[in-house]
CSV table of C-alpha atoms in Angstrom, one decimal:
chain,number,residue,atom,x,y,z
A,1,MET,CA,17.9,-19.4,6.3
A,2,GLU,CA,16.5,-16.1,3.1
A,3,LYS,CA,16.6,-18.8,0.1
A,4,GLY,CA,15.8,-15.9,-2.8
A,5,PHE,CA,13.6,-13.9,-3.9
A,6,PHE,CA,10.5,-12.2,-2.7
A,7,LEU,CA,7.3,-11.4,-4.3
A,8,GLY,CA,5.5,-7.5,-4.4
A,9,ILE,CA,1.6,-7.5,-4.4
A,10,GLU,CA,-0.6,-4.6,-5.5
A,11,THR,CA,-4.1,-4.0,-5.8
A,12,SER,CA,-4.9,-1.8,-3.9
A,13,SER,CA,-6.2,1.1,-6.3
A,14,GLU,CA,-6.6,1.2,-9.7
A,15,VAL,CA,-3.3,-0.3,-10.7
A,16,THR,CA,-2.4,-3.7,-10.6
A,17,GLY,CA,1.7,-3.6,-9.4
A,18,ILE,CA,3.7,-7.2,-9.3
A,19,ALA,CA,7.4,-6.7,-8.5
A,20,ILE,CA,9.9,-8.9,-7.4
A,21,VAL,CA,13.2,-8.5,-5.1
A,22,LYS,CA,15.8,-10.5,-4.1
A,23,GLU,CA,17.7,-8.6,-0.7
A,24,VAL,CA,17.6,-4.6,-1.6
A,25,THR,CA,17.6,-5.5,-5.5
A,26,ILE,CA,14.3,-5.1,-7.6
A,27,LEU,CA,15.2,-7.5,-10.5
A,28,TYR,CA,11.3,-6.2,-11.8
A,29,GLU,CA,8.7,-4.7,-11.2
A,30,LEU,CA,5.4,-3.4,-13.7
A,31,ARG,CA,2.3,-1.2,-12.4
A,32,CYS,CA,-0.8,-1.4,-15.2
A,33,LEU,CA,-3.9,1.2,-14.5
A,34,THR,CA,-6.7,-2.2,-15.2
A,35,GLY,CA,-9.6,-0.4,-13.4
A,36,SER,CA,-11.6,-2.9,-11.5
A,37,LYS,CA,-10.4,-6.1,-13.6
A,38,HIS,CA,-7.1,-6.5,-10.9
A,39,ASN,CA,-8.7,-10.5,-11.3
A,40,GLU,CA,-8.1,-10.5,-14.9
A,41,THR,CA,-4.5,-9.5,-15.1
A,42,ILE,CA,-2.5,-10.0,-12.1
A,43,PHE,CA,-2.0,-13.6,-13.2
A,44,SER,CA,-0.1,-13.6,-16.7
A,45,LEU,CA,2.1,-10.7,-14.8
A,46,LEU,CA,2.9,-13.4,-12.5
A,47,SER,CA,3.7,-15.3,-15.1
A,48,ASP,CA,5.4,-11.9,-17.0
A,49,ALA,CA,7.9,-11.7,-13.9
A,50,LEU,CA,8.3,-15.4,-12.9
A,51,LYS,CA,9.6,-15.5,-16.8
A,52,PHE,CA,10.7,-13.1,-16.9
A,53,ILE,CA,13.9,-13.8,-14.0
A,54,GLY,CA,14.1,-17.5,-14.6
A,55,VAL,CA,12.7,-18.7,-11.8
A,56,THR,CA,9.7,-20.1,-10.9
A,57,ILE,CA,6.6,-20.0,-7.7
A,58,LYS,CA,9.2,-22.4,-5.5
A,59,ASP,CA,12.2,-20.6,-5.7
A,60,LEU,CA,10.1,-17.6,-3.9
A,61,SER,CA,11.1,-17.1,0.2
A,62,GLY,CA,7.6,-15.3,0.9
A,63,ILE,CA,5.4,-12.5,-0.5
A,64,GLY,CA,4.4,-9.0,0.5
A,65,VAL,CA,1.1,-8.3,-0.3
A,66,ALA,CA,-0.6,-5.1,-0.2
A,67,ILE,CA,-3.9,-5.3,2.1
A,68,GLY,CA,-5.4,-1.3,2.3
A,69,PRO,CA,-6.9,0.6,3.7
A,70,GLY,CA,-7.9,1.0,-0.6
A,71,MET,CA,-10.5,-0.2,-3.2
A,72,PHE,CA,-12.7,-2.8,-1.3
A,73,THR,CA,-13.1,-5.6,-3.6
A,74,SER,CA,-9.3,-5.4,-5.5
A,75,LEU,CA,-7.9,-5.8,-2.5
A,76,ARG,CA,-8.9,-9.1,-1.8
A,77,VAL,CA,-7.8,-10.2,-5.6
A,78,GLY,CA,-4.4,-9.6,-4.2
A,79,LEU,CA,-4.5,-11.4,-0.9
A,80,ALA,CA,-6.5,-14.6,-3.4
A,81,LEU,CA,-3.6,-14.2,-5.5
A,82,ALA,CA,-0.7,-13.9,-1.6
A,83,LYS,CA,-2.9,-16.9,0.0
A,84,GLY,CA,-3.0,-19.3,-3.1
A,85,LEU,CA,0.4,-19.3,-3.4
A,86,ALA,CA,1.3,-19.5,0.4
A,87,LEU,CA,-0.5,-22.4,0.7
A,88,PRO,CA,0.4,-25.4,-0.9
A,89,TYR,CA,4.1,-24.3,-1.6
A,90,ARG,CA,4.3,-24.0,2.2
A,91,LEU,CA,5.4,-19.5,1.5
A,92,PRO,CA,5.4,-16.7,4.5
A,93,VAL,CA,3.3,-13.4,3.6
A,94,LYS,CA,3.8,-10.5,5.5
A,95,GLY,CA,0.5,-7.9,5.2
A,96,ILE,CA,1.5,-4.5,4.4
A,97,ASN,CA,-0.5,-1.7,5.2
A,98,THR,CA,-0.8,1.2,2.1
A,99,LEU,CA,0.2,4.3,4.2
A,100,ASP,CA,3.2,2.5,4.7
A,101,ALA,CA,3.7,1.4,1.5
A,102,LEU,CA,3.9,5.0,0.6
A,103,ALA,CA,5.5,6.0,3.1
A,104,GLY,CA,8.1,3.3,2.3
A,105,THR,CA,8.6,5.6,-1.0
A,106,PHE,CA,11.1,7.9,0.6
A,107,PRO,CA,14.7,6.6,3.0
A,108,LYS,CA,14.7,6.8,6.3
A,109,SER,CA,17.0,10.1,6.2
A,110,ARG,CA,14.5,12.7,4.4
A,111,MET,CA,14.1,15.5,6.2
A,112,GLY,CA,10.7,17.1,8.2
A,113,ILE,CA,6.8,14.7,7.4
A,114,VAL,CA,5.5,12.3,5.1
A,115,ILE,CA,2.3,12.7,5.1
A,116,PRO,CA,0.5,10.1,2.4
A,117,ILE,CA,-2.5,10.7,0.7
A,118,ILE,CA,-5.5,8.0,-0.4
A,119,ASP,CA,-8.0,9.8,-2.4
A,120,ALA,CA,-11.1,7.8,0.0
A,121,ARG,CA,-14.1,8.4,-1.7
A,122,LYS,CA,-17.0,11.1,-0.2
A,123,GLY,CA,-14.2,13.7,0.2
A,124,GLU,CA,-11.7,11.9,2.5
A,125,VAL,CA,-9.2,10.9,2.6
A,126,PHE,CA,-7.2,7.7,4.6
A,127,THR,CA,-3.6,9.5,5.8
A,128,ALA,CA,-0.8,8.7,8.4
A,129,PHE,CA,1.9,11.1,10.1
A,130,TYR,CA,5.5,10.0,8.9
A,131,GLN,CA,8.9,10.7,9.1
A,132,ASN,CA,12.4,9.8,9.9
A,133,GLY,CA,10.5,6.0,8.4
A,134,GLU,CA,8.3,5.4,11.4
A,135,ARG,CA,4.9,6.1,11.1
A,136,THR,CA,4.0,8.4,14.7
A,137,SER,CA,0.0,8.1,14.0
A,138,ASP,CA,-2.8,6.2,14.5
A,139,TYR,CA,-4.0,5.7,10.4
A,140,LEU,CA,-6.7,8.3,10.1
A,141,ILE,CA,-9.6,9.3,7.6
A,142,LEU,CA,-9.5,13.0,7.7
A,143,SER,CA,-11.7,15.7,5.2
A,144,PRO,CA,-8.3,17.2,3.5
A,145,GLU,CA,-9.9,20.9,5.8
A,146,LYS,CA,-9.4,18.3,8.7
A,147,LEU,CA,-6.0,17.1,7.5
A,148,ALA,CA,-4.7,21.0,6.4
A,149,GLN,CA,-5.4,21.6,10.2
A,150,VAL,CA,-3.6,18.9,11.6
A,151,ILE,CA,-0.4,19.4,10.0
A,152,THR,CA,-0.9,24.1,10.6
A,153,GLN,CA,-0.9,22.7,14.2
A,154,ASN,CA,0.7,20.3,14.3
A,155,TYR,CA,4.2,21.7,12.2
A,156,PRO,CA,4.4,24.2,11.0
A,157,ASN,CA,7.9,24.7,11.0
A,158,GLU,CA,8.2,20.7,9.5
A,159,SER,CA,9.3,20.7,6.0
A,160,ILE,CA,6.0,18.6,4.5
A,161,THR,CA,5.4,16.2,1.9
A,162,LEU,CA,2.8,14.4,0.5
A,163,ILE,CA,2.1,11.4,-2.1
A,164,GLY,CA,-0.4,9.4,-2.6
A,165,ASN,CA,-3.4,9.1,-5.5
A,166,GLY,CA,-5.4,11.6,-3.0
A,167,LEU,CA,-3.8,14.4,-4.2
A,168,ARG,CA,-5.8,14.4,-7.7
A,169,SER,CA,-8.7,15.7,-6.4
A,170,TYR,CA,-7.7,17.7,-3.3
A,171,LEU,CA,-4.0,19.3,-4.3
A,172,ASN,CA,-5.6,22.4,-5.1
A,173,LEU,CA,-7.8,22.4,-2.3
A,174,LEU,CA,-4.6,20.9,0.1
A,175,THR,CA,-2.2,24.0,-1.7
A,176,THR,CA,-4.5,26.9,-0.4
A,177,LEU,CA,-5.3,25.4,3.3
A,178,LEU,CA,-1.2,25.2,3.3
A,179,PRO,CA,0.2,27.9,3.1
A,180,GLN,CA,3.6,26.9,4.4
A,181,GLY,CA,3.6,25.3,1.1
A,182,PHE,CA,4.9,21.4,0.7
A,183,ASP,CA,6.3,19.0,-1.3
A,184,PRO,CA,3.3,17.0,-3.0
A,185,ILE,CA,4.1,13.0,-4.5
A,186,LEU,CA,1.3,12.7,-7.5
A,187,LEU,CA,2.3,8.8,-6.8
A,188,GLU,CA,-1.4,6.0,-8.1
A,189,ALA,CA,-0.8,3.5,-6.4
A,190,PRO,CA,2.1,2.3,-3.5
A,191,LEU,CA,5.3,0.4,-5.3
A,192,PRO,CA,4.9,-3.7,-5.7
A,193,SER,CA,8.6,-3.5,-5.2
A,194,ILE,CA,8.4,-1.2,-1.3
A,195,ILE,CA,5.5,-4.3,-1.1
A,196,ALA,CA,7.9,-7.2,-1.7
A,197,LEU,CA,10.5,-5.3,0.5
A,198,LYS,CA,9.2,-4.6,3.5
A,199,ALA,CA,7.2,-7.9,3.3
A,200,ARG,CA,11.1,-9.2,3.3
A,201,GLU,CA,13.0,-7.1,5.6
A,202,SER,CA,9.9,-9.2,8.1
A,203,ILE,CA,10.4,-11.8,7.7
A,204,ILE,CA,13.6,-12.5,7.7
A,205,GLN,CA,12.5,-11.4,11.1
A,206,GLY,CA,10.5,-13.9,11.7
A,207,GLU,CA,7.8,-11.6,11.5
A,208,PHE,CA,4.9,-12.6,9.3
A,209,SER,CA,0.6,-12.9,8.6
A,210,ASP,CA,-1.3,-15.2,9.6
A,211,VAL,CA,-2.3,-16.3,6.2
A,212,ALA,CA,-5.3,-17.7,7.6
A,213,THR,CA,-6.7,-15.3,9.6
A,214,LEU,CA,-5.2,-12.5,7.1
A,215,GLN,CA,-7.9,-10.3,5.6
A,216,PRO,CA,-8.4,-7.1,3.9
A,217,PHE,CA,-7.2,-3.9,6.3
A,218,TYR,CA,-10.9,-0.5,6.3
A,219,LEU,CA,-10.2,2.1,8.1
A,220,ARG,CA,-14.1,2.9,6.8
A,221,PRO,CA,-17.3,0.2,6.8
A,222,THR,CA,-17.6,-1.7,3.3
A,223,ASP,CA,-21.3,-0.5,1.7
A,224,ALA,CA,-21.8,-4.0,2.6
A,225,GLU,CA,-22.0,-3.6,6.3
A,226,LEU,CA,-23.3,-0.9,6.4
A,227,LYS,CA,-26.6,-2.2,5.1
A,228,ARG,CA,-26.3,-5.2,7.3
A,229,GLN,CA,-25.9,-2.4,9.9
A,230,LYS,CA,-28.8,0.0,8.8
A,231,ALA,CA,-31.3,-3.2,8.6
A,232,THR,CA,-30.3,-4.8,12.4
A,233,VAL,CA,-31.7,-1.0,13.2
């Protein structure tokens, strides 16, 4: 049975975010631009959040944490915090895909196709397609040109919403490639409140992640993995 509060942790980008929700009410949410220094700020953000609400870790019913795709090292900071709280306090944890969280910014009733785009560097974006709140594609890594081609071929008459930090680099290009137009929402990172709410929804239904095996979700090998692969060739 749900006893109270759910924590959301977001460290997939250069923004560090913490949120606390109860039922479907957002009680606290703070997002700070921290660059790559998530580990220097996230504990103080958590402490501030708990003090503001007037609760302790023992009052939490569960934790939601962003698992990616996103920045390799920063994702591990959020996961380390989630695991560090979950194990001693026996709290359930739910890993939330950042593309799902970005799409979850909108209500399920939103018309058309919602397409989160996260800058994957190297001329590509992490993306997926959503309709009526449900994901309708695999998680993908595409060039902006390929993304525009997929949209044009499959959704020529649909209302399109693009959301995410990929717009910072590719808004002008996508505007040129998509003459049908789209609604651009530049959001640097998923909202930690959405991560908390999605985790709550899963956890109260008995669906949560295995803390021991929960890892970041990568659509592309890390640079370290690529170096190891080259070394074995």
